[in-house]
PDB file of C-alpha atoms and ligand atoms in Angstrom:
ATOM      1  CA  MET D   1     127.676  95.695 102.808  1.00  0.00           C
ATOM      2  CA  LEU D   2     126.033  98.527 104.666  1.00  0.00           C
ATOM      3  CA  LEU D   3     128.781 101.272 103.847  1.00  0.00           C
ATOM      4  CA  TYR D   4     128.671 100.571 100.487  1.00  0.00           C
ATOM      5  CA  LYS D   5     124.522 101.125 100.467  1.00  0.00           C
ATOM      6  CA  ILE D   6     125.301 104.256 102.161  1.00  0.00           C
ATOM      7  CA  TYR D   7     127.747 105.518  99.645  1.00  0.00           C
ATOM      8  CA  ILE D   8     125.450 105.026  96.651  1.00  0.00           C
ATOM      9  CA  PHE D   9     122.502 106.831  98.714  1.00  0.00           C
ATOM     10  CA  LEU D  10     125.479 109.762  99.232  1.00  0.00           C
ATOM     11  CA  ARG D  11     127.112 109.335  95.892  1.00  0.00           C
ATOM     12  CA  TRP D  12     123.683 110.798  94.434  1.00  0.00           C
ATOM     13  CA  VAL D  13     121.457 113.573  94.681  1.00  0.00           C
ATOM     14  CA  ILE D  14     117.980 112.366  92.957  1.00  0.00           C
ATOM     15  CA  ARG D  15     115.365 115.587  92.968  1.00  0.00           C
ATOM     16  CA  ARG D  16     113.108 117.052  90.271  1.00  0.00           C
ATOM     17  CA  TYR D  17     114.093 118.065  87.015  1.00  0.00           C
ATOM     18  CA  LYS D  18     114.981 122.175  86.383  1.00  0.00           C
ATOM     19  CA  PRO D  19     115.372 123.381  82.665  1.00  0.00           C
ATOM     20  CA  SER D  20     119.031 124.036  83.146  1.00  0.00           C
ATOM     21  CA  ASP D  21     119.165 119.930  82.599  1.00  0.00           C
ATOM     22  CA  ARG D  22     117.194 119.905  79.433  1.00  0.00           C
ATOM     23  CA  ALA D  23     120.153 119.307  77.406  1.00  0.00           C
ATOM     24  CA  ALA D  24     122.431 116.744  79.365  1.00  0.00           C
ATOM     25  CA  VAL D  25     118.601 115.156  79.894  1.00  0.00           C
ATOM     26  CA  LEU D  26     118.111 114.917  76.277  1.00  0.00           C
ATOM     27  CA  THR D  27     121.797 113.305  75.775  1.00  0.00           C
ATOM     28  CA  LEU D  28     120.856 110.688  77.924  1.00  0.00           C
ATOM     29  CA  PHE D  29     117.809 110.259  76.451  1.00  0.00           C
ATOM     30  CA  ARG D  30     119.175 109.493  72.882  1.00  0.00           C
ATOM     31  CA  ASN D  31     121.851 107.656  73.771  1.00  0.00           C
ATOM     32  CA  GLY D  32     119.790 105.560  75.983  1.00  0.00           C
ATOM     33  CA  ILE D  33     117.767 104.670  73.713  1.00  0.00           C
ATOM     34  CA  THR D  34     119.807 104.240  70.789  1.00  0.00           C
ATOM     35  CA  GLU D  35     122.447 102.415  72.318  1.00  0.00           C
ATOM     36  CA  HIS D  36     119.684  99.453  71.732  1.00  0.00           C
ATOM     37  CA  ILE D  37     119.937  99.396  68.152  1.00  0.00           C
ATOM     38  CA  ARG D  38     123.034  97.356  67.719  1.00  0.00           C
ATOM     39  CA  PRO D  39     121.819  94.640  70.425  1.00  0.00           C
ATOM     40  CA  ALA D  40     118.616  94.700  68.317  1.00  0.00           C
ATOM     41  CA  PHE D  41     120.613  94.552  65.123  1.00  0.00           C
ATOM     42  CA  PHE D  42     122.770  91.535  65.766  1.00  0.00           C
ATOM     43  CA  LYS D  43     119.827  89.746  67.767  1.00  0.00           C
ATOM     44  CA  ALA D  44     117.684  90.094  64.754  1.00  0.00           C
ATOM     45  CA  MET D  45     120.585  89.092  62.246  1.00  0.00           C
ATOM     46  CA  CYS D  46     121.083  85.654  64.269  1.00  0.00           C
ATOM     47  CA  HIS D  47     117.076  84.969  63.850  1.00  0.00           C
ATOM     48  CA  PRO D  48     116.857  81.893  61.519  1.00  0.00           C
ATOM     49  CA  ASP D  49     114.155  83.850  59.518  1.00  0.00           C
ATOM     50  CA  ASN D  50     116.447  86.553  58.460  1.00  0.00           C
ATOM     51  CA  VAL D  51     119.172  84.057  58.277  1.00  0.00           C
ATOM     52  CA  ALA D  52     117.385  82.305  55.624  1.00  0.00           C
ATOM     53  CA  LEU D  53     116.587  85.580  54.025  1.00  0.00           C
ATOM     54  CA  THR D  54     119.859  86.630  53.743  1.00  0.00           C
ATOM     55  CA  ALA D  55     121.032  83.388  52.598  1.00  0.00           C
ATOM     56  CA  ILE D  56     117.866  82.872  49.762  1.00  0.00           C
ATOM     57  CA  ILE D  57     118.498  85.996  48.084  1.00  0.00           C
ATOM     58  CA  SER D  58     122.114  85.683  47.588  1.00  0.00           C
ATOM     59  CA  VAL D  59     121.598  82.413  46.099  1.00  0.00           C
ATOM     60  CA  THR D  60     118.834  82.763  44.584  1.00  0.00           C
ATOM     61  CA  ILE D  61     120.870  86.254  42.938  1.00  0.00           C
ATOM     62  CA  TYR D  62     123.595  84.619  42.801  1.00  0.00           C
ATOM     63  CA  LEU D  63     121.428  81.751  40.386  1.00  0.00           C
ATOM     64  CA  LEU D  64     119.540  84.410  37.823  1.00  0.00           C
ATOM     65  CA  ASP D  65     123.196  86.442  37.473  1.00  0.00           C
ATOM     66  CA  GLY D  66     125.018  83.475  35.713  1.00  0.00           C
ATOM     67  CA  CYS D  67     127.004  82.573  39.102  1.00  0.00           C
ATOM     68  CA  THR D  68     128.305  85.639  39.611  1.00  0.00           C
ATOM     69  CA  CYS D  69     129.036  86.605  43.359  1.00  0.00           C
ATOM     70  CA  SER D  70     128.887  90.498  43.716  1.00  0.00           C
ATOM     71  CA  LEU D  71     125.558  90.620  43.110  1.00  0.00           C
ATOM     72  CA  ALA D  72     124.837  88.165  45.045  1.00  0.00           C
ATOM     73  CA  LEU D  73     126.645  88.858  47.759  1.00  0.00           C
ATOM     74  CA  MET D  74     125.419  92.649  47.499  1.00  0.00           C
ATOM     75  CA  SER D  75     122.216  91.420  47.786  1.00  0.00           C
ATOM     76  CA  GLY D  76     122.442  90.000  50.615  1.00  0.00           C
ATOM     77  CA  LEU D  77     124.447  92.874  51.997  1.00  0.00           C
ATOM     78  CA  ALA D  78     120.889  94.803  50.632  1.00  0.00           C
ATOM     79  CA  TRP D  79     118.473  92.362  53.558  1.00  0.00           C
ATOM     80  CA  VAL D  80     121.531  92.896  56.253  1.00  0.00           C
ATOM     81  CA  GLY D  81     121.166  96.560  55.216  1.00  0.00           C
ATOM     82  CA  ILE D  82     117.076  96.564  55.506  1.00  0.00           C
ATOM     83  CA  VAL D  83     117.153  94.882  58.812  1.00  0.00           C
ATOM     84  CA  TYR D  84     119.948  97.432  60.433  1.00  0.00           C
ATOM     85  CA  TYR D  85     117.722 100.130  59.120  1.00  0.00           C
ATOM     86  CA  CYS D  86     114.495  98.704  60.576  1.00  0.00           C
ATOM     87  CA  CYS D  87     116.263  98.420  64.091  1.00  0.00           C
ATOM     88  CA  HIS D  88     117.263 101.806  63.923  1.00  0.00           C
ATOM     89  CA  GLU D  89     114.227 102.962  63.523  1.00  0.00           C
ATOM     90  CA  THR D  90     113.238 101.490  66.134  1.00  0.00           C
ATOM     91  CA  TYR D  91     114.751 102.975  68.537  1.00  0.00           C
ATOM     92  CA  ALA D  92     116.124 106.589  66.540  1.00  0.00           C
ATOM     93  CA  GLY D  93     112.529 106.803  65.816  1.00  0.00           C
ATOM     94  CA  TYR D  94     111.123 106.405  68.993  1.00  0.00           C
ATOM     95  CA  VAL D  95     113.548 108.937  70.231  1.00  0.00           C
ATOM     96  CA  GLU D  96     112.817 111.656  67.207  1.00  0.00           C
ATOM     97  CA  GLU D  97     108.981 110.943  68.525  1.00  0.00           C
ATOM     98  CA  LYS D  98     109.432 111.310  71.949  1.00  0.00           C
ATOM     99  CA  LEU D  99     111.769 114.588  71.202  1.00  0.00           C
ATOM    100  CA  HIS D 100     108.560 116.239  69.455  1.00  0.00           C
ATOM    101  CA  THR D 101     106.086 115.290  72.269  1.00  0.00           C
ATOM    102  CA  ASP D 102     106.516 115.056  76.133  1.00  0.00           C
ATOM    103  CA  MET D 103     109.984 115.708  76.248  1.00  0.00           C
ATOM    104  CA  ARG D 104     109.728 118.804  73.944  1.00  0.00           C
ATOM    105  CA  ASP D 105     108.659 120.863  77.176  1.00  0.00           C
ATOM    106  CA  ILE D 106     109.742 118.118  79.951  1.00  0.00           C
ATOM    107  CA  GLN D 107     108.150 120.789  82.290  1.00  0.00           C
ATOM    108  CA  ALA D 108     104.963 121.316  81.294  1.00  0.00           C
ATOM    109  CA  SER D 109     104.729 117.558  80.171  1.00  0.00           C
ATOM    110  CA  PHE D 110     105.374 115.973  83.728  1.00  0.00           C
ATOM    111  CA  LEU D 111     105.996 118.933  86.331  1.00  0.00           C
ATOM    112  CA  ASP D 112     103.475 121.627  85.579  1.00  0.00           C
ATOM    113  CA  ASN D 113     100.898 118.523  86.269  1.00  0.00           C
ATOM    114  CA  PRO D 114     100.563 117.098  90.267  1.00  0.00           C
ATOM    115  CA  ASP D 115      99.830 113.788  89.231  1.00  0.00           C
ATOM    116  CA  SER D 116     103.277 113.142  87.470  1.00  0.00           C
ATOM    117  CA  CYS D 117     107.044 114.227  87.860  1.00  0.00           C
ATOM    118  CA  PHE D 118     110.079 113.783  86.388  1.00  0.00           C
ATOM    119  CA  TRP D 119     113.246 113.426  88.648  1.00  0.00           C
ATOM    120  CA  VAL D 120     117.094 113.782  87.189  1.00  0.00           C
ATOM    121  CA  ALA D 121     120.058 111.716  89.580  1.00  0.00           C
ATOM    122  CA  GLU D 122     123.081 114.218  90.038  1.00  0.00           C
ATOM    123  CA  GLY D 123     126.255 113.323  91.215  1.00  0.00           C
ATOM    124  CA  ILE D 124     130.380 113.554  90.557  1.00  0.00           C
ATOM    125  CA  VAL D 125     132.057 111.363  88.370  1.00  0.00           C
ATOM    126  CA  ASP D 126     135.452 111.589  87.667  1.00  0.00           C
ATOM    127  CA  GLY D 127     135.898 114.905  89.003  1.00  0.00           C
ATOM    128  CA  GLU D 128     132.570 116.022  87.134  1.00  0.00           C
ATOM    129  CA  THR D 129     129.383 116.771  88.357  1.00  0.00           C
ATOM    130  CA  GLY D 130     125.964 115.822  86.109  1.00  0.00           C
ATOM    131  CA  ILE D 131     122.939 114.161  85.573  1.00  0.00           C
ATOM    132  CA  PHE D 132     123.449 110.572  85.024  1.00  0.00           C
ATOM    133  CA  GLY D 133     120.109 109.275  85.404  1.00  0.00           C
ATOM    134  CA  MET D 134     116.667 110.214  85.359  1.00  0.00           C
ATOM    135  CA  VAL D 135     113.231 108.569  85.681  1.00  0.00           C
ATOM    136  CA  ALA D 136     109.521 109.580  84.973  1.00  0.00           C
ATOM    137  CA  ALA D 137     106.210 109.208  86.757  1.00  0.00           C
ATOM    138  CA  VAL D 138     102.980 109.871  85.074  1.00  0.00           C
ATOM    139  CA  ARG D 139      98.879 108.890  86.147  1.00  0.00           C
ATOM    140  CA  LYS D 140      98.268 106.543  82.553  1.00  0.00           C
ATOM    141  CA  ALA D 141      95.456 107.723  80.438  1.00  0.00           C
ATOM    142  CA  HIS D 142      92.415 105.690  80.443  1.00  0.00           C
ATOM    143  CA  ASP D 143      92.674 102.244  77.675  1.00  0.00           C
ATOM    144  CA  GLY D 144      88.918 101.323  78.711  1.00  0.00           C
ATOM    145  CA  GLU D 145      86.015 101.954  80.852  1.00  0.00           C
ATOM    146  CA  GLU D 146      86.941  99.521  83.494  1.00  0.00           C
ATOM    147  CA  GLU D 147      90.167 101.526  84.400  1.00  0.00           C
ATOM    148  CA  GLU D 148      88.291 104.394  84.458  1.00  0.00           C
ATOM    149  CA  GLN D 149      87.585 104.612  88.408  1.00  0.00           C
ATOM    150  CA  GLU D 150      91.387 103.262  88.557  1.00  0.00           C
ATOM    151  CA  ARG D 151      94.263 105.577  89.956  1.00  0.00           C
ATOM    152  CA  CYS D 152      96.795 103.990  88.134  1.00  0.00           C
ATOM    153  CA  GLY D 153     101.243 104.877  87.753  1.00  0.00           C
ATOM    154  CA  GLU D 154     103.407 104.478  85.031  1.00  0.00           C
ATOM    155  CA  ILE D 155     106.901 104.528  84.907  1.00  0.00           C
ATOM    156  CA  PHE D 156     109.238 105.718  81.745  1.00  0.00           C
ATOM    157  CA  ARG D 157     112.465 107.733  80.468  1.00  0.00           C
ATOM    158  CA  MET D 158     114.182 104.920  82.881  1.00  0.00           C
ATOM    159  CA  ILE D 159     117.595 105.791  81.822  1.00  0.00           C
ATOM    160  CA  VAL D 160     121.091 105.380  84.230  1.00  0.00           C
ATOM    161  CA  SER D 161     124.364 106.506  82.150  1.00  0.00           C
ATOM    162  CA  SER D 162     126.684 103.715  80.971  1.00  0.00           C
ATOM    163  CA  SER D 163     129.131 104.994  82.858  1.00  0.00           C
ATOM    164  CA  CYS D 164     127.677 104.646  86.345  1.00  0.00           C
ATOM    165  CA  ARG D 165     125.767 101.265  86.076  1.00  0.00           C
ATOM    166  CA  ARG D 166     125.466  98.562  88.099  1.00  0.00           C
ATOM    167  CA  SER D 167     126.184 100.176  91.113  1.00  0.00           C
ATOM    168  CA  GLY D 168     121.796 100.520  92.306  1.00  0.00           C
ATOM    169  CA  LEU D 169     121.468 104.056  90.761  1.00  0.00           C
ATOM    170  CA  GLY D 170     118.512 102.513  88.530  1.00  0.00           C
ATOM    171  CA  THR D 171     117.093 100.942  91.899  1.00  0.00           C
ATOM    172  CA  ARG D 172     117.000 103.951  93.318  1.00  0.00           C
ATOM    173  CA  LEU D 173     115.917 105.563  90.689  1.00  0.00           C
ATOM    174  CA  THR D 174     113.094 103.251  90.269  1.00  0.00           C
ATOM    175  CA  ARG D 175     112.447 103.485  93.743  1.00  0.00           C
ATOM    176  CA  THR D 176     111.962 107.106  93.519  1.00  0.00           C
ATOM    177  CA  ALA D 177     109.004 106.920  91.202  1.00  0.00           C
ATOM    178  CA  ILE D 178     107.225 103.802  92.869  1.00  0.00           C
ATOM    179  CA  GLU D 179     107.103 105.926  96.243  1.00  0.00           C
ATOM    180  CA  PHE D 180     105.348 108.842  94.126  1.00  0.00           C
ATOM    181  CA  CYS D 181     103.042 106.872  92.895  1.00  0.00           C
ATOM    182  CA  ARG D 182     102.073 105.035  96.520  1.00  0.00           C
ATOM    183  CA  GLU D 183     101.960 108.943  97.731  1.00  0.00           C
ATOM    184  CA  ARG D 184      99.469 109.356  94.587  1.00  0.00           C
ATOM    185  CA  LYS D 185      97.348 106.822  95.601  1.00  0.00           C
ATOM    186  CA  TYR D 186      98.428 104.809  92.386  1.00  0.00           C
ATOM    187  CA  SER D 187      96.691 101.163  92.771  1.00  0.00           C
ATOM    188  CA  ARG D 188      99.429 100.019  90.484  1.00  0.00           C
ATOM    189  CA  ILE D 189     102.025 101.146  88.175  1.00  0.00           C
ATOM    190  CA  VAL D 190     102.354  99.405  84.681  1.00  0.00           C
ATOM    191  CA  LEU D 191     104.983  99.907  82.296  1.00  0.00           C
ATOM    192  CA  ARG D 192     106.284  98.927  78.849  1.00  0.00           C
ATOM    193  CA  THR D 193     110.000  97.845  77.833  1.00  0.00           C
ATOM    194  CA  SER D 194     111.762  96.039  74.393  1.00  0.00           C
ATOM    195  CA  SER D 195     112.966  92.643  74.367  1.00  0.00           C
ATOM    196  CA  ILE D 196     116.608  94.031  74.191  1.00  0.00           C
ATOM    197  CA  GLN D 197     116.546  95.855  77.393  1.00  0.00           C
ATOM    198  CA  THR D 198     117.359  92.791  79.427  1.00  0.00           C
ATOM    199  CA  ALA D 199     118.980  94.962  81.667  1.00  0.00           C
ATOM    200  CA  ALA D 200     115.752  96.744  82.698  1.00  0.00           C
ATOM    201  CA  ILE D 201     113.623  93.582  82.864  1.00  0.00           C
ATOM    202  CA  GLY D 202     116.264  92.477  85.321  1.00  0.00           C
ATOM    203  CA  LEU D 203     115.800  95.392  87.363  1.00  0.00           C
ATOM    204  CA  TYR D 204     112.119  95.824  87.359  1.00  0.00           C
ATOM    205  CA  LEU D 205     111.669  92.241  88.181  1.00  0.00           C
ATOM    206  CA  ARG D 206     114.087  92.709  91.058  1.00  0.00           C
ATOM    207  CA  LEU D 207     112.108  95.126  92.235  1.00  0.00           C
ATOM    208  CA  GLY D 208     108.574  92.798  92.241  1.00  0.00           C
ATOM    209  CA  PHE D 209     107.414  93.973  88.679  1.00  0.00           C
ATOM    210  CA  LYS D 210     105.514  91.595  87.235  1.00  0.00           C
ATOM    211  CA  HIS D 211     105.628  90.167  83.558  1.00  0.00           C
ATOM    212  CA  THR D 212     102.106  90.487  82.416  1.00  0.00           C
ATOM    213  CA  HIS D 213     101.950  90.016  78.360  1.00  0.00           C
ATOM    214  CA  THR D 214     103.931  91.012  75.364  1.00  0.00           C
ATOM    215  CA  ASP D 215     103.261  92.583  72.304  1.00  0.00           C
ATOM    216  CA  THR D 216     104.517  93.303  69.608  1.00  0.00           C
ATOM    217  CA  LEU D 217     103.017  96.748  68.875  1.00  0.00           C
ATOM    218  CA  SER D 218     105.903  99.570  68.160  1.00  0.00           C
ATOM    219  CA  HIS D 219     105.256 102.944  66.165  1.00  0.00           C
ATOM    220  CA  ARG D 220     106.648 101.444  63.493  1.00  0.00           C
ATOM    221  CA  SER D 221     104.202  98.772  60.950  1.00  0.00           C
ATOM    222  CA  ASP D 222     104.260  95.397  61.580  1.00  0.00           C
ATOM    223  CA  TRP D 223     106.564  95.040  59.034  1.00  0.00           C
ATOM    224  CA  HIS D 224     108.928  96.182  60.498  1.00  0.00           C
ATOM    225  CA  THR D 225     108.458  94.224  63.971  1.00  0.00           C
ATOM    226  CA  TRP D 226     108.944  91.251  61.406  1.00  0.00           C
ATOM    227  CA  VAL D 227     112.299  92.011  60.190  1.00  0.00           C
ATOM    228  CA  THR D 228     113.790  93.165  63.561  1.00  0.00           C
ATOM    229  CA  LYS D 229     111.870  90.410  65.820  1.00  0.00           C
ATOM    230  CA  ILE D 230     111.271  92.974  68.792  1.00  0.00           C
ATOM    231  CA  THR D 231     108.494  92.287  71.325  1.00  0.00           C
ATOM    232  CA  PHE D 232     107.456  95.041  74.062  1.00  0.00           C
ATOM    233  CA  PRO D 233     106.850  92.740  77.231  1.00  0.00           C
ATOM    234  CA  ARG D 234     104.515  95.208  79.516  1.00  0.00           C
ATOM    235  CA  MET D 235     104.896  94.594  83.243  1.00  0.00           C
ATOM    236  CA  GLU D 236     102.685  95.690  86.460  1.00  0.00           C
ATOM    237  CA  MET D 237     103.274  96.311  90.177  1.00  0.00           C
ATOM    238  CA  VAL D 238     100.211  96.332  92.319  1.00  0.00           C
ATOM    239  CA  LEU D 239     100.927  98.607  95.435  1.00  0.00           C
TER     240      LEU D 239
HETATM  241  C1  COA N   1     118.175  99.586  82.963  1.00  0.00           C
HETATM  242  C2  COA N   1     118.999 100.535  83.755  1.00  0.00           C
HETATM  243  C3  COA N   1     118.655 101.902  84.171  1.00  0.00           C
HETATM  244  C4  COA N   1     120.032 100.036  84.724  1.00  0.00           C
HETATM  245  O1  COA N   1     119.937 100.567  85.809  1.00  0.00           O
HETATM  246  P1  COA N   1     121.370 100.603  86.918  1.00  0.00           P
HETATM  247  O2  COA N   1     121.965 101.405  87.497  1.00  0.00           O
HETATM  248  O3  COA N   1     122.500  99.772  86.076  1.00  0.00           O
HETATM  249  O4  COA N   1     120.676  99.646  88.084  1.00  0.00           O
HETATM  250  P2  COA N   1     120.958  98.418  89.026  1.00  0.00           P
HETATM  251  O5  COA N   1     122.558  99.084  89.448  1.00  0.00           O
HETATM  252  O6  COA N   1     119.818  99.802  90.590  1.00  0.00           O
HETATM  253  O7  COA N   1     120.044  97.277  88.742  1.00  0.00           O
HETATM  254  C5  COA N   1     119.429  96.767  89.880  1.00  0.00           C
HETATM  255  C6  COA N   1     119.942  95.226  89.507  1.00  0.00           C
HETATM  256  O8  COA N   1     118.823  95.270  87.961  1.00  0.00           O
HETATM  257  C7  COA N   1     119.543  94.151  86.826  1.00  0.00           C
HETATM  258  N1  COA N   1     120.473  95.084  86.533  1.00  0.00           N
HETATM  259  C8  COA N   1     121.292  95.861  86.075  1.00  0.00           C
HETATM  260  N2  COA N   1     121.799  95.744  85.234  1.00  0.00           N
HETATM  261  C9  COA N   1     121.809  94.113  84.068  1.00  0.00           C
HETATM  262  C10 COA N   1     122.163  93.893  83.366  1.00  0.00           C
HETATM  263  N3  COA N   1     123.150  94.401  82.359  1.00  0.00           N
HETATM  264  N4  COA N   1     121.962  92.503  83.084  1.00  0.00           N
HETATM  265  C11 COA N   1     120.806  91.788  83.541  1.00  0.00           C
HETATM  266  N5  COA N   1     120.019  92.209  84.877  1.00  0.00           N
HETATM  267  C12 COA N   1     121.076  93.762  85.410  1.00  0.00           C
HETATM  268  C13 COA N   1     119.942  92.735  88.519  1.00  0.00           C
HETATM  269  O9  COA N   1     119.158  92.614  88.843  1.00  0.00           O
HETATM  270  C14 COA N   1     120.771  94.260  89.077  1.00  0.00           C
HETATM  271  O10 COA N   1     120.704  93.591  90.297  1.00  0.00           O
HETATM  272  P3  COA N   1     122.658  92.989  90.807  1.00  0.00           P
HETATM  273  O11 COA N   1     123.777  94.739  89.951  1.00  0.00           O
HETATM  274  O12 COA N   1     122.183  93.504  92.177  1.00  0.00           O
HETATM  275  O13 COA N   1     122.368  91.783  89.993  1.00  0.00           O
HETATM  276  C15 COA N   1     120.680 100.715  82.749  1.00  0.00           C
HETATM  277  O14 COA N   1     121.490  99.429  82.643  1.00  0.00           O
HETATM  278  C16 COA N   1     119.962 101.849  81.276  1.00  0.00           C
HETATM  279  O15 COA N   1     119.759 102.798  81.104  1.00  0.00           O
HETATM  280  N6  COA N   1     119.951 100.401  80.396  1.00  0.00           N
HETATM  281  C17 COA N   1     119.660 101.511  78.868  1.00  0.00           C
HETATM  282  C18 COA N   1     117.951 102.402  79.235  1.00  0.00           C
HETATM  283  C19 COA N   1     116.937 101.676  79.114  1.00  0.00           C
HETATM  284  O16 COA N   1     117.291 100.509  78.600  1.00  0.00           O
HETATM  285  N7  COA N   1     116.385 101.952  79.694  1.00  0.00           N
HETATM  286  C20 COA N   1     115.122 101.370  80.147  1.00  0.00           C
HETATM  287  C21 COA N   1     113.506 101.785  79.489  1.00  0.00           C
HETATM  288  S1  COA N   1     112.203 100.959  80.142  1.00  0.00           S
END
């Protein structure tokens, strides 16, 4: 076990982001977020609301259309398509939004400010050197007066390439970000994930984060949230 831990430690170099990492980081970011579309869709389609709605739409059209199957089937499929679209928008829309905001200039957004940082994990997989993980930490913007006095950190952009998971890299990246927040004297770290990201929730709980509350607010409308059934757990670690 100890030898394995040493191997994992030596396998990856965790360092600050450099502009030459940009293409690899953006690919990792896009893939790491949009991979949740499919599980979100399957989960949403298993929800009783969506099962019932698909059935009601199909049966209603079947009866209204003189008991022909084709239009009934198409209407049911149309609802399934809407569910997929909403799941797609939740994650792909998030990626697009971030590519036009903080991820547009990673250096300026995270590294030019001493209160934040962006790390990548570099290593060799199948003989190829590349970037296989990333994470960012920032000083959280104040939510209200109460937090005015408090220095609070936030972790996000945590992604490990699918080819390297379950080998401790996510843990190392998170610990790097936690250590940074400690050095910056943040009193606590907060983060937000989605109910579909069960691996991330498992990782954070294992590292000592506590679930504080869950909200349904996404960058999309309430209607999207109702269709997709995706919720957004918030977690916190007191330092
Ligand atoms: C979440 C993520 C970063 C974890 O990376 P990782 O390198 O696989 O994590 P680790 O190997 O350090 O795993 C540490 C612990 O996390 C938990 N965990 C990791 N993957 C898990 C999974 N698929 N299911 C349940 N728990 C999981 C386990 O407790 C694990 O410990 P164990 O392997 O001893 O059981 C990775 O799965 C990922 O990039 N997911 C997609 C992007 C994402 O959702 N990012 C989170 C943004 S908030």
